[in-house]
Coordinates of C-alpha atoms in Angstrom, one line a residue:
Chain Q
M1 CA 207.2 190.4 294.7
A2 CA 205.2 188.7 292.0
D3 CA 201.8 189.8 293.4
F4 CA 200.2 186.4 293.2
D5 CA 196.9 186.9 295.0
E6 CA 194.1 184.8 296.3
A7 CA 191.8 185.4 293.4
Q8 CA 194.4 183.9 291.1
V9 CA 194.7 180.9 293.3
R10 CA 191.0 180.4 293.3
K11 CA 190.9 180.7 289.5
L12 CA 193.7 178.1 289.1
A13 CA 192.0 175.8 291.6
E14 CA 188.8 176.0 289.6
L15 CA 190.6 175.2 286.3
A16 CA 192.4 172.3 288.0
H17 CA 189.2 171.0 289.6
V18 CA 190.7 171.3 293.1
K19 CA 188.6 172.4 296.0
L20 CA 190.4 174.8 298.4
S21 CA 189.2 176.4 301.7
D22 CA 189.6 180.1 302.2
D23 CA 192.5 179.4 304.5
E24 CA 194.2 177.2 302.0
S25 CA 193.7 179.8 299.2
A26 CA 195.4 182.4 301.3
G27 CA 198.2 180.1 302.3
F28 CA 198.9 179.0 298.7
A29 CA 198.8 182.6 297.5
G30 CA 201.7 183.5 299.8
Q31 CA 203.7 180.4 298.9
L32 CA 203.1 180.7 295.1
D33 CA 204.0 184.4 295.3
E34 CA 207.3 183.4 296.9
I35 CA 208.0 180.7 294.3
L36 CA 207.2 183.1 291.4
G37 CA 209.3 185.8 293.0
Y38 CA 212.2 183.3 292.8
A39 CA 211.5 182.6 289.2
E40 CA 211.5 186.3 288.5
R41 CA 215.0 186.6 290.0
I42 CA 216.2 183.9 287.7
Q43 CA 214.6 185.5 284.7
A44 CA 216.3 188.8 285.5
H45 CA 219.6 187.3 284.5
D46 CA 221.1 188.1 281.1
T47 CA 221.1 184.8 279.1
D48 CA 222.0 186.2 275.8
G49 CA 224.3 183.8 274.0
V50 CA 223.5 180.9 276.3
V51 CA 222.3 177.8 274.4
P52 CA 218.9 176.9 275.8
T53 CA 218.6 173.5 277.6
S54 CA 215.3 172.8 275.8
H55 CA 215.1 169.2 277.0
A56 CA 217.0 166.8 279.2
L57 CA 217.0 164.1 276.4
L58 CA 218.7 166.5 274.0
E59 CA 221.4 167.2 276.6
A60 CA 221.9 163.4 276.8
G61 CA 222.8 163.5 273.1
L62 CA 219.5 162.1 272.0
E63 CA 218.3 164.2 269.1
G64 CA 214.6 164.8 268.5
A65 CA 214.8 163.1 265.1
S66 CA 216.0 159.9 266.5
A67 CA 213.5 159.8 269.3
L68 CA 210.9 158.5 266.9
R69 CA 209.3 155.1 266.6
D70 CA 208.3 153.1 263.5
D71 CA 204.6 153.0 262.5
E72 CA 204.3 149.3 263.6
P73 CA 201.4 148.0 265.8
T74 CA 202.7 146.7 269.0
G75 CA 199.5 145.4 270.5
S76 CA 197.0 146.8 272.9
L77 CA 195.7 145.9 276.4
D78 CA 193.0 143.3 277.1
R79 CA 189.7 145.2 277.4
E80 CA 188.3 143.3 280.3
Q81 CA 191.5 143.8 282.2
V82 CA 191.5 147.5 281.6
L83 CA 187.8 147.9 282.5
E84 CA 188.4 146.1 285.8
G85 CA 190.2 149.3 287.0
A86 CA 187.4 151.6 285.9
P87 CA 184.9 152.9 288.5
D88 CA 181.9 152.2 286.3
P89 CA 182.5 149.8 283.4
G90 CA 179.7 148.4 281.2
D91 CA 179.0 147.4 277.6
G92 CA 182.8 147.5 276.9
L93 CA 182.8 151.2 277.8
F94 CA 183.9 153.5 280.5
K95 CA 180.6 154.8 281.9
V96 CA 180.5 158.4 283.1
P97 CA 177.7 160.6 284.3
K98 CA 175.5 161.7 281.4
V99 CA 177.3 164.2 279.2
L100 CA 175.0 166.3 277.0
P101 CA 175.9 165.5 273.4
Chain K
M1 CA 171.9 199.4 258.5
T2 CA 170.9 196.5 256.3
Q3 CA 172.5 193.1 255.7
T4 CA 174.6 194.4 252.9
D5 CA 176.2 197.0 255.2
Y6 CA 178.1 194.3 257.0
E7 CA 181.0 192.2 255.9
T8 CA 181.7 188.7 257.0
V9 CA 185.0 187.5 258.4
I10 CA 185.5 183.7 258.6
G11 CA 188.5 181.6 259.6
L12 CA 188.5 177.8 259.3
E13 CA 190.3 175.2 261.4
C14 CA 190.5 171.8 259.8
H15 CA 191.3 168.6 261.6
A16 CA 192.6 165.9 259.3
Q17 CA 193.3 162.4 260.5
L18 CA 196.7 161.1 259.3
Q19 CA 196.7 157.8 257.5
T20 CA 199.0 155.8 259.8
A21 CA 198.7 152.2 261.0
T22 CA 199.2 153.2 264.6
K23 CA 198.5 156.1 267.0
L24 CA 200.6 159.3 267.4
F25 CA 202.4 158.3 270.5
C26 CA 201.9 154.6 271.0
G27 CA 201.7 151.3 269.0
C28 CA 197.9 150.9 269.2
R29 CA 196.2 150.5 265.9
A30 CA 194.6 153.7 264.6
S31 CA 192.0 151.8 262.6
F32 CA 188.3 152.8 262.5
G33 CA 185.4 150.6 263.5
A34 CA 187.1 148.2 266.0
P35 CA 185.0 147.1 269.0
P36 CA 185.1 149.9 271.7
N37 CA 188.2 150.1 273.9
T38 CA 190.1 147.3 272.1
N39 CA 192.8 149.6 270.7
I40 CA 194.0 151.1 273.9
C41 CA 197.2 151.0 276.0
P42 CA 198.7 152.7 279.0
V43 CA 199.9 155.6 276.8
C44 CA 196.6 156.5 275.2
I45 CA 194.4 156.1 278.2
G46 CA 196.8 158.0 280.4
L47 CA 197.9 155.4 282.9
P48 CA 200.6 156.7 285.4
G49 CA 204.2 156.3 284.2
A50 CA 203.4 155.8 280.6
L51 CA 205.5 157.7 278.1
P52 CA 204.7 158.9 274.6
V53 CA 207.0 158.2 271.7
L54 CA 206.3 160.0 268.4
N55 CA 205.3 158.1 265.3
R56 CA 207.8 158.7 262.5
R57 CA 205.2 158.1 259.7
A58 CA 202.9 160.7 261.3
V59 CA 205.7 163.3 261.0
E60 CA 206.4 162.3 257.4
L61 CA 202.7 162.7 256.5
S62 CA 202.3 166.0 258.3
L63 CA 205.4 167.3 256.5
R64 CA 203.9 166.3 253.2
A65 CA 200.6 168.1 253.9
A66 CA 202.4 171.2 255.1
L67 CA 204.5 171.4 252.0
A68 CA 201.5 170.8 249.8
V69 CA 199.7 173.9 251.1
G70 CA 202.9 175.9 250.7
C71 CA 203.9 176.2 254.4
R72 CA 207.3 176.9 255.7
V73 CA 208.3 173.9 257.9
N74 CA 210.0 174.8 261.2
E75 CA 213.2 172.8 261.7
T76 CA 212.3 172.7 265.4
S77 CA 208.8 172.4 266.7
V78 CA 207.6 171.8 270.2
F79 CA 204.8 169.6 271.6
A80 CA 202.8 171.2 274.4
R81 CA 200.1 170.2 276.8
K82 CA 196.7 171.7 276.4
N83 CA 195.0 171.3 279.8
Y84 CA 191.2 170.8 280.2
F85 CA 188.8 168.3 281.7
Y86 CA 186.4 166.3 279.7
P87 CA 185.4 162.6 279.9
D88 CA 186.9 161.8 276.5
L89 CA 190.3 163.1 277.5
P90 CA 191.9 160.5 279.8
K91 CA 195.1 162.4 280.7
G92 CA 193.4 165.7 281.5
Y93 CA 195.5 167.3 278.7
Q94 CA 195.8 166.9 275.0
I95 CA 199.3 166.7 273.5
S96 CA 199.3 169.4 270.8
Q97 CA 201.7 172.0 269.5
Y98 CA 201.3 175.6 270.6
D99 CA 203.8 178.4 270.2
R100 CA 206.2 176.5 267.9
P101 CA 204.0 174.5 265.4
L102 CA 205.3 172.1 262.8
A103 CA 204.7 174.6 259.9
E104 CA 203.5 178.1 259.2
D105 CA 202.6 180.6 256.5
G106 CA 201.0 178.6 253.7
V107 CA 198.5 179.7 251.1
I108 CA 195.6 178.2 249.2
V109 CA 194.5 180.0 246.0
L110 CA 190.8 180.1 245.3
E111 CA 189.4 180.6 241.8
L112 CA 186.4 182.9 242.4
E113 CA 184.1 184.4 239.8
T114 CA 185.8 187.8 240.6
G115 CA 189.3 186.4 240.0
T116 CA 191.7 184.5 242.2
K117 CA 192.0 185.1 245.9
E118 CA 194.8 183.9 248.2
I119 CA 193.7 182.5 251.6
R120 CA 196.6 182.4 254.0
V121 CA 197.2 179.3 256.1
E122 CA 198.4 180.5 259.5
R123 CA 199.8 177.2 260.8
I124 CA 199.7 173.5 260.7
H125 CA 200.4 171.6 263.9
M126 CA 200.3 168.0 265.0
E127 CA 198.1 166.8 267.8
E128 CA 196.4 163.7 269.2
D129 CA 192.6 163.1 268.9
A130 CA 190.4 162.6 272.0
G131 CA 188.2 159.5 272.7
K132 CA 184.6 159.2 271.6
L133 CA 181.6 159.7 273.8
L134 CA 178.6 157.5 273.2
H135 CA 175.1 158.7 274.3
E136 CA 172.9 155.8 273.1
G137 CA 172.9 152.1 272.4
F138 CA 173.1 150.8 275.9
D139 CA 170.6 150.2 278.7
D140 CA 171.6 153.0 281.1
A141 CA 172.0 155.6 278.3
S142 CA 169.4 157.9 279.9
S143 CA 171.6 158.5 283.0
K144 CA 175.1 157.7 281.6
S145 CA 177.4 158.3 278.7
G146 CA 180.0 155.8 277.6
V147 CA 183.6 156.4 276.6
D148 CA 185.4 154.6 273.9
F149 CA 189.1 155.4 273.9
N150 CA 190.0 153.7 270.5
R151 CA 190.3 157.2 268.9
S152 CA 192.2 158.6 271.8
G153 CA 195.8 159.3 270.6
V154 CA 195.0 159.0 266.9
P155 CA 197.2 161.4 264.9
L156 CA 195.7 164.6 263.5
I157 CA 197.0 167.7 261.9
E158 CA 195.2 170.9 262.5
I159 CA 195.3 173.3 259.6
V160 CA 194.4 176.9 260.7
S161 CA 193.5 179.6 258.1
H162 CA 193.8 183.3 258.7
P163 CA 190.4 185.0 258.8
D164 CA 190.6 185.8 255.1
L165 CA 187.3 184.2 254.1
S166 CA 184.6 186.8 253.3
S167 CA 181.5 184.6 252.9
P168 CA 180.2 181.2 253.6
E169 CA 180.6 180.4 249.9
E170 CA 184.3 181.3 250.0
A171 CA 184.7 179.3 253.2
T172 CA 183.1 176.2 251.5
Q173 CA 185.3 176.6 248.5
Y174 CA 188.4 176.9 250.6
A175 CA 187.3 173.7 252.5
E176 CA 186.8 171.8 249.3
S177 CA 190.1 173.0 247.9
L178 CA 191.9 172.0 251.1
K179 CA 190.3 168.6 251.1
E180 CA 191.3 168.0 247.5
I181 CA 195.0 169.0 248.2
I182 CA 195.3 166.9 251.3
E183 CA 193.6 163.9 249.6
Y184 CA 196.2 164.2 246.8
T185 CA 199.1 164.0 249.2
E186 CA 197.6 160.9 250.8
A187 CA 198.4 162.3 254.2
S188 CA 194.8 161.7 255.1
D189 CA 192.0 159.8 253.4
T190 CA 189.9 162.9 254.1
D191 CA 186.8 160.8 254.7
M192 CA 184.3 163.2 256.1
E193 CA 181.7 160.7 256.9
K194 CA 184.1 158.9 259.3
G195 CA 185.1 162.2 260.8
N196 CA 188.6 162.0 259.4
F197 CA 188.3 165.5 257.9
R198 CA 186.3 168.0 259.9
F199 CA 186.0 171.7 260.3
D200 CA 185.5 174.3 263.0
G201 CA 184.7 177.9 261.9
N202 CA 185.3 181.2 263.5
V203 CA 182.7 183.7 262.4
S204 CA 182.3 187.4 263.0
V205 CA 180.7 190.4 261.2
R206 CA 181.6 194.1 261.2
P207 CA 180.2 197.2 259.5
R208 CA 181.5 197.3 255.9
G209 CA 184.6 199.5 255.6
T210 CA 185.8 199.1 259.2
T211 CA 189.0 197.2 260.0
E212 CA 188.5 196.2 263.6
L213 CA 187.3 192.6 263.9
G214 CA 183.9 191.9 265.5
T215 CA 183.5 189.5 268.4
K216 CA 183.9 186.0 267.0
V217 CA 181.9 182.9 267.6
E218 CA 183.4 179.5 267.2
M219 CA 181.3 176.9 265.3
K220 CA 181.7 173.2 266.0
N221 CA 180.5 170.1 264.2
L222 CA 180.8 171.3 260.6
N223 CA 181.4 167.8 259.3
S224 CA 180.1 168.1 255.7
F225 CA 180.4 170.8 253.1
R226 CA 176.7 171.3 253.1
F227 CA 176.5 171.7 256.9
L228 CA 179.5 174.0 256.7
A229 CA 177.8 176.3 254.2
Q230 CA 174.4 176.2 256.1
A231 CA 175.9 176.7 259.5
L232 CA 178.1 179.6 258.5
A233 CA 175.2 181.3 256.6
Y234 CA 172.9 180.8 259.6
E235 CA 175.5 182.2 262.0
V236 CA 176.2 185.3 259.8
D237 CA 172.5 186.1 259.7
R238 CA 172.1 185.5 263.4
Q239 CA 174.9 187.9 264.3
I240 CA 173.7 190.7 262.0
E241 CA 170.1 190.4 263.2
L242 CA 171.4 190.5 266.8
I243 CA 173.4 193.7 266.2
E244 CA 170.6 195.3 264.3
S245 CA 168.2 194.7 267.1
G246 CA 170.5 196.4 269.5
G247 CA 172.2 193.3 270.9
R248 CA 175.8 192.3 271.3
V249 CA 177.6 189.2 270.0
I250 CA 179.2 187.3 272.8
Q251 CA 182.3 185.2 272.4
E252 CA 181.1 181.6 272.7
T253 CA 181.1 178.2 271.1
R254 CA 178.0 177.3 269.2
L255 CA 177.0 173.9 267.8
Y256 CA 175.3 173.5 264.5
D257 CA 172.1 171.4 264.5
P258 CA 171.6 170.3 260.9
G259 CA 168.1 169.0 261.7
A260 CA 166.8 172.3 262.9
D261 CA 169.2 174.3 260.6
K262 CA 170.3 176.6 263.5
T263 CA 173.2 177.0 265.9
V264 CA 172.9 176.6 269.6
S265 CA 175.2 177.9 272.3
M266 CA 177.5 175.3 273.9
R267 CA 179.4 177.3 276.4
S268 CA 180.6 180.8 277.0
K269 CA 184.3 181.0 276.3
E270 CA 185.4 183.2 279.1
E271 CA 185.9 180.5 281.7
A272 CA 186.5 177.4 279.6
H273 CA 189.3 178.6 277.4
D274 CA 192.2 178.9 279.8
Y275 CA 194.2 175.9 278.6
R276 CA 197.4 176.7 280.5
Y277 CA 199.6 175.4 277.7
F278 CA 203.1 174.4 278.6
P279 CA 205.9 172.4 276.8
E280 CA 205.3 168.6 277.0
P281 CA 208.1 167.5 279.3
D282 CA 207.9 163.8 278.1
L283 CA 208.7 164.6 274.5
P284 CA 211.9 166.3 273.1
P285 CA 211.4 169.1 270.6
L286 CA 210.8 167.7 267.1
T287 CA 213.7 168.4 264.8
I288 CA 213.3 168.0 261.0
A289 CA 216.5 168.4 259.0
A290 CA 216.6 170.7 256.1
A291 CA 217.6 167.8 253.9
Q292 CA 214.4 165.9 254.9
I293 CA 212.2 168.9 254.1
L294 CA 213.9 169.2 250.7
E295 CA 213.4 165.5 250.0
A296 CA 209.8 165.6 251.0
K297 CA 209.3 168.5 248.7
E298 CA 210.8 166.7 245.8
N299 CA 208.6 163.6 246.5
L300 CA 205.3 165.5 246.7
P301 CA 202.8 164.0 244.3
E302 CA 201.3 166.1 241.5
L303 CA 198.8 168.4 243.1
P304 CA 195.3 169.2 241.8
E305 CA 196.1 172.5 240.1
A306 CA 199.2 171.1 238.3
K307 CA 197.2 168.0 237.3
R308 CA 194.4 170.1 235.8
E309 CA 196.9 172.1 233.7
R310 CA 198.5 168.9 232.5
L311 CA 195.2 167.2 231.5
V312 CA 194.5 170.3 229.4
S313 CA 197.9 170.5 227.8
A314 CA 198.8 166.8 227.4
Y315 CA 195.4 165.4 226.5
G316 CA 193.8 168.4 224.9
L317 CA 190.8 168.3 227.3
P318 CA 188.5 171.3 227.8
P319 CA 189.2 173.0 231.2
Y320 CA 185.7 171.9 232.4
D321 CA 186.6 168.2 231.9
A322 CA 190.0 168.7 233.6
E323 CA 188.2 170.3 236.6
V324 CA 185.7 167.4 237.0
L325 CA 188.3 164.7 236.4
T326 CA 190.7 166.0 239.0
S327 CA 188.1 166.3 241.8
S328 CA 189.9 163.3 243.3
R329 CA 193.3 161.7 242.6
E330 CA 191.6 158.3 242.1
L331 CA 189.3 159.7 239.4
A332 CA 192.2 161.4 237.6
N333 CA 194.1 158.1 237.7
Y334 CA 191.0 156.3 236.3
F335 CA 190.8 158.8 233.5
E336 CA 194.5 158.6 232.6
T337 CA 194.5 154.8 232.5
T338 CA 191.3 154.9 230.3
A339 CA 192.7 157.5 228.0
E340 CA 195.9 155.6 227.5
S341 CA 194.4 152.2 226.9
S342 CA 191.8 153.7 224.5
G343 CA 194.0 156.2 222.7
N344 CA 191.1 158.6 222.7
A345 CA 191.3 161.0 225.6
K346 CA 188.1 163.0 224.9
A347 CA 186.0 159.9 224.5
A348 CA 187.5 158.6 227.8
S349 CA 186.6 161.8 229.5
N350 CA 183.0 161.8 228.1
W351 CA 182.4 158.2 229.2
I352 CA 183.8 158.8 232.6
M353 CA 181.9 162.1 233.2
S354 CA 178.6 160.6 232.1
E355 CA 178.4 156.8 232.5
V356 CA 181.1 156.1 235.1
L357 CA 180.2 158.9 237.5
R358 CA 176.5 158.0 237.1
K359 CA 177.3 154.4 238.2
V360 CA 179.4 155.7 241.1
K361 CA 176.5 157.8 242.2
E362 CA 173.8 155.1 241.7
T363 CA 175.7 152.4 243.5
D364 CA 177.5 154.5 246.1
A365 CA 180.6 152.6 245.3
T366 CA 184.2 153.9 245.1
L367 CA 185.9 153.8 241.7
A368 CA 188.1 150.9 242.9
E369 CA 185.0 148.9 243.7
L370 CA 183.4 149.4 240.2
P371 CA 183.3 146.2 238.2
V372 CA 184.5 148.2 235.1
A373 CA 188.2 148.7 235.3
P374 CA 189.6 151.7 233.4
A375 CA 191.5 149.4 231.0
A376 CA 188.2 147.6 230.1
L377 CA 186.5 151.0 229.5
G378 CA 189.5 151.8 227.2
E379 CA 188.9 148.6 225.3
L380 CA 185.2 149.5 224.9
I381 CA 186.1 152.9 223.4
Q382 CA 188.5 151.2 221.1
L383 CA 185.8 148.9 219.8
I384 CA 183.7 152.0 219.0
D385 CA 186.6 153.8 217.3
D386 CA 187.4 150.7 215.3
G387 CA 183.8 150.6 214.0
A388 CA 183.4 147.2 215.6
I389 CA 180.3 148.4 217.6
S390 CA 178.1 151.4 217.3
G391 CA 178.0 154.1 220.0
K392 CA 174.4 153.1 220.9
I393 CA 175.3 149.4 221.3
A394 CA 178.3 150.5 223.4
K395 CA 176.0 151.8 226.0
D396 CA 174.4 148.4 226.3
V397 CA 177.8 146.7 226.4
F398 CA 178.8 149.1 229.2
E399 CA 175.7 148.1 231.2
K400 CA 176.6 144.4 230.7
M401 CA 180.2 145.0 231.7
F402 CA 179.0 146.6 234.8
A403 CA 176.6 143.7 235.5
T404 CA 179.0 140.8 234.8
G405 CA 182.5 142.3 235.1
D406 CA 183.3 140.7 231.7
A407 CA 185.5 142.3 229.1
P408 CA 183.7 144.3 226.3
G409 CA 185.1 142.1 223.5
V410 CA 183.8 139.0 225.3
I411 CA 180.3 140.5 225.7
V412 CA 180.2 141.7 222.0
K413 CA 181.1 138.2 220.8
R414 CA 178.9 136.3 223.1
E415 CA 175.8 138.4 222.4
G416 CA 176.5 139.0 218.7
L417 CA 176.5 142.7 219.1
A418 CA 179.2 143.5 216.6
Q419 CA 178.3 146.3 214.2
I420 CA 177.2 145.2 210.7
S421 CA 179.6 146.9 208.3
D422 CA 179.4 144.1 205.7
V423 CA 178.1 145.8 202.5
S424 CA 176.1 142.8 201.2
A425 CA 174.4 142.4 204.6
I426 CA 173.5 146.0 204.7
E427 CA 172.3 145.9 201.2
E428 CA 170.0 143.0 202.1
L429 CA 168.6 145.0 205.0
A430 CA 168.1 148.1 202.9
R431 CA 166.3 146.1 200.1
G432 CA 164.0 144.7 202.7
V433 CA 163.1 148.2 203.9
I434 CA 162.6 149.5 200.4
E435 CA 160.3 146.7 199.4
A436 CA 158.3 147.0 202.6
N437 CA 157.8 150.7 202.2
P438 CA 157.3 151.4 198.5
D439 CA 155.6 154.8 199.1
Q440 CA 158.5 156.2 201.1
A441 CA 161.0 154.7 198.6
A442 CA 159.2 156.6 195.8
E443 CA 159.3 159.8 197.7
L444 CA 163.0 159.5 198.2
K445 CA 163.5 158.7 194.6
A446 CA 161.5 161.8 193.7
G447 CA 164.1 163.8 195.7
K448 CA 162.2 164.2 199.0
D449 CA 165.1 163.9 201.3
K450 CA 163.0 164.2 204.4
V451 CA 162.2 160.5 204.6
I452 CA 165.8 159.4 204.5
G453 CA 166.2 159.6 208.2
W454 CA 163.1 157.5 208.8
M455 CA 164.2 154.9 206.3
V456 CA 167.7 154.6 207.9
G457 CA 165.9 154.2 211.2
Q458 CA 164.0 151.3 209.7
I459 CA 167.2 149.6 208.7
M460 CA 168.7 150.2 212.2
K461 CA 165.5 148.7 213.7
A462 CA 165.7 145.7 211.4
S463 CA 169.3 145.1 212.4
R464 CA 168.5 145.6 216.1
G465 CA 170.8 148.6 216.2
Q466 CA 173.8 146.8 214.8
A467 CA 174.0 148.2 211.3
N468 CA 176.6 150.8 210.7
P469 CA 174.4 153.9 210.3
Q470 CA 176.7 155.7 207.9
L471 CA 177.0 152.7 205.7
A472 CA 173.2 152.1 205.9
R473 CA 172.5 155.6 204.7
E474 CA 175.0 155.4 201.8
T475 CA 173.7 152.0 200.7
L476 CA 170.1 153.2 200.8
I477 CA 170.9 156.3 198.6
R478 CA 172.8 154.1 196.2
L479 CA 170.1 151.5 195.8
I480 CA 167.3 154.1 195.3
E481 CA 169.4 156.0 192.7
D482 CA 170.2 152.7 190.9
A483 CA 166.6 151.5 190.9

């Protein structure tokens, strides 16, 4: 097994700003352990000589080089409209709780 | 142990904003100074479902910068998500490059007093900038900050050095050298005041002679060469004093406060620095064909070091002049145009290093904004070399060119400043001076050469500086001898 424990779940939850109860931490530890165990089984296979599928777009025949756009302005959104969706708009800005500079 | 028993280890990270019209992954303008939140779209404010598409020009400019610092360009590089939370980062991650950057293994050569030193560049990768947090300028600033996302998604390259720098002075020299090179490639305008070229530093100290690196502290906010030098020097002293007093350096990020000339702790690194990088699923790996790399290499503009050598060999300038004149590509171009239109490279160099740079400093203007174009300065130098005006008058003409923007020939004609080289006119002036000063004339006749300088001065004064001084001297001697 991958030995994914509750402490690691709590660390990840903290980094992801997700609040978990003790029960949830324990439950997710078991599930994540299972998922990672599956990944370990896949990784155990010998893939020498297999061309990596690095990206779905490449498999579709779209090369990285052609997936570029020209440096031409295409316009931006209307500010008032964007700020309508913000929880605390003001002075043309997205207001957030005071962040120390 | 004392201060000299420690050695300093510094690595610099430089963020350079690329000179593109639009952002890295969307068509919003990347311009500076627009009203807040007017250059934003679903991609750069992270609205659900929006997809990034890479800017071709940004790739070209990054490639140019990478080649200019001698990096090996990876034919395949991969974008990755760097995950962290901060109000200026709308998606909750920054698109950057991680284990497969655009380019690796470059070098910048520093000319130190002790000889040359190679500073290795570890990597150059492309990434997007974050938004800008505002802390003042609105009513509720005491309880809130405001976010302007215009800068969010603006294209950057990060240039990371190896920890090869052994002092704050070396670090500053590396920073200046890097800025000069990147400016020459025109990949970035390297405007430090606008934050388009900025540095973070990693600093540690260790007992001299040991090889294990000390605990490093990351320094943020080094946005001028002066601050960079001051902040690094402060931090080196702080760490040595800490160790000497029995303390231990902790790995953390510190912010330099230029007002107080000290660094203050921002956050301890242990928690904050787990970015959980993973490949950006919305972008395919970036592939750059070998042919494109080769072409970019061939099209690189002349870099500062090569230009310095050429100014010495092609124009016969002293190395000092070449050094000053190549401090920016713009200045070097100004010099070359002036040198060609005047046909006198050394005079062009002298005028630019003294008068032109003084004007730039006084008026805080760019060279392009100066009312004196290089071709006009060339014409002025020609007027001196042709004997049409004296060097002294030329200084006045230069001031008038600067004030009016008129050509030097026009000013000389309008103000009647042409040098008097007409023999009969000079004779008349000299006779006047001899008649008005019989005692001095007699002394000169008696062989007392000391007064000659004074008498020529009187002729110059009488001609309001316009007499040809050499001719005045010759005429004076001839008249005295003939008398």
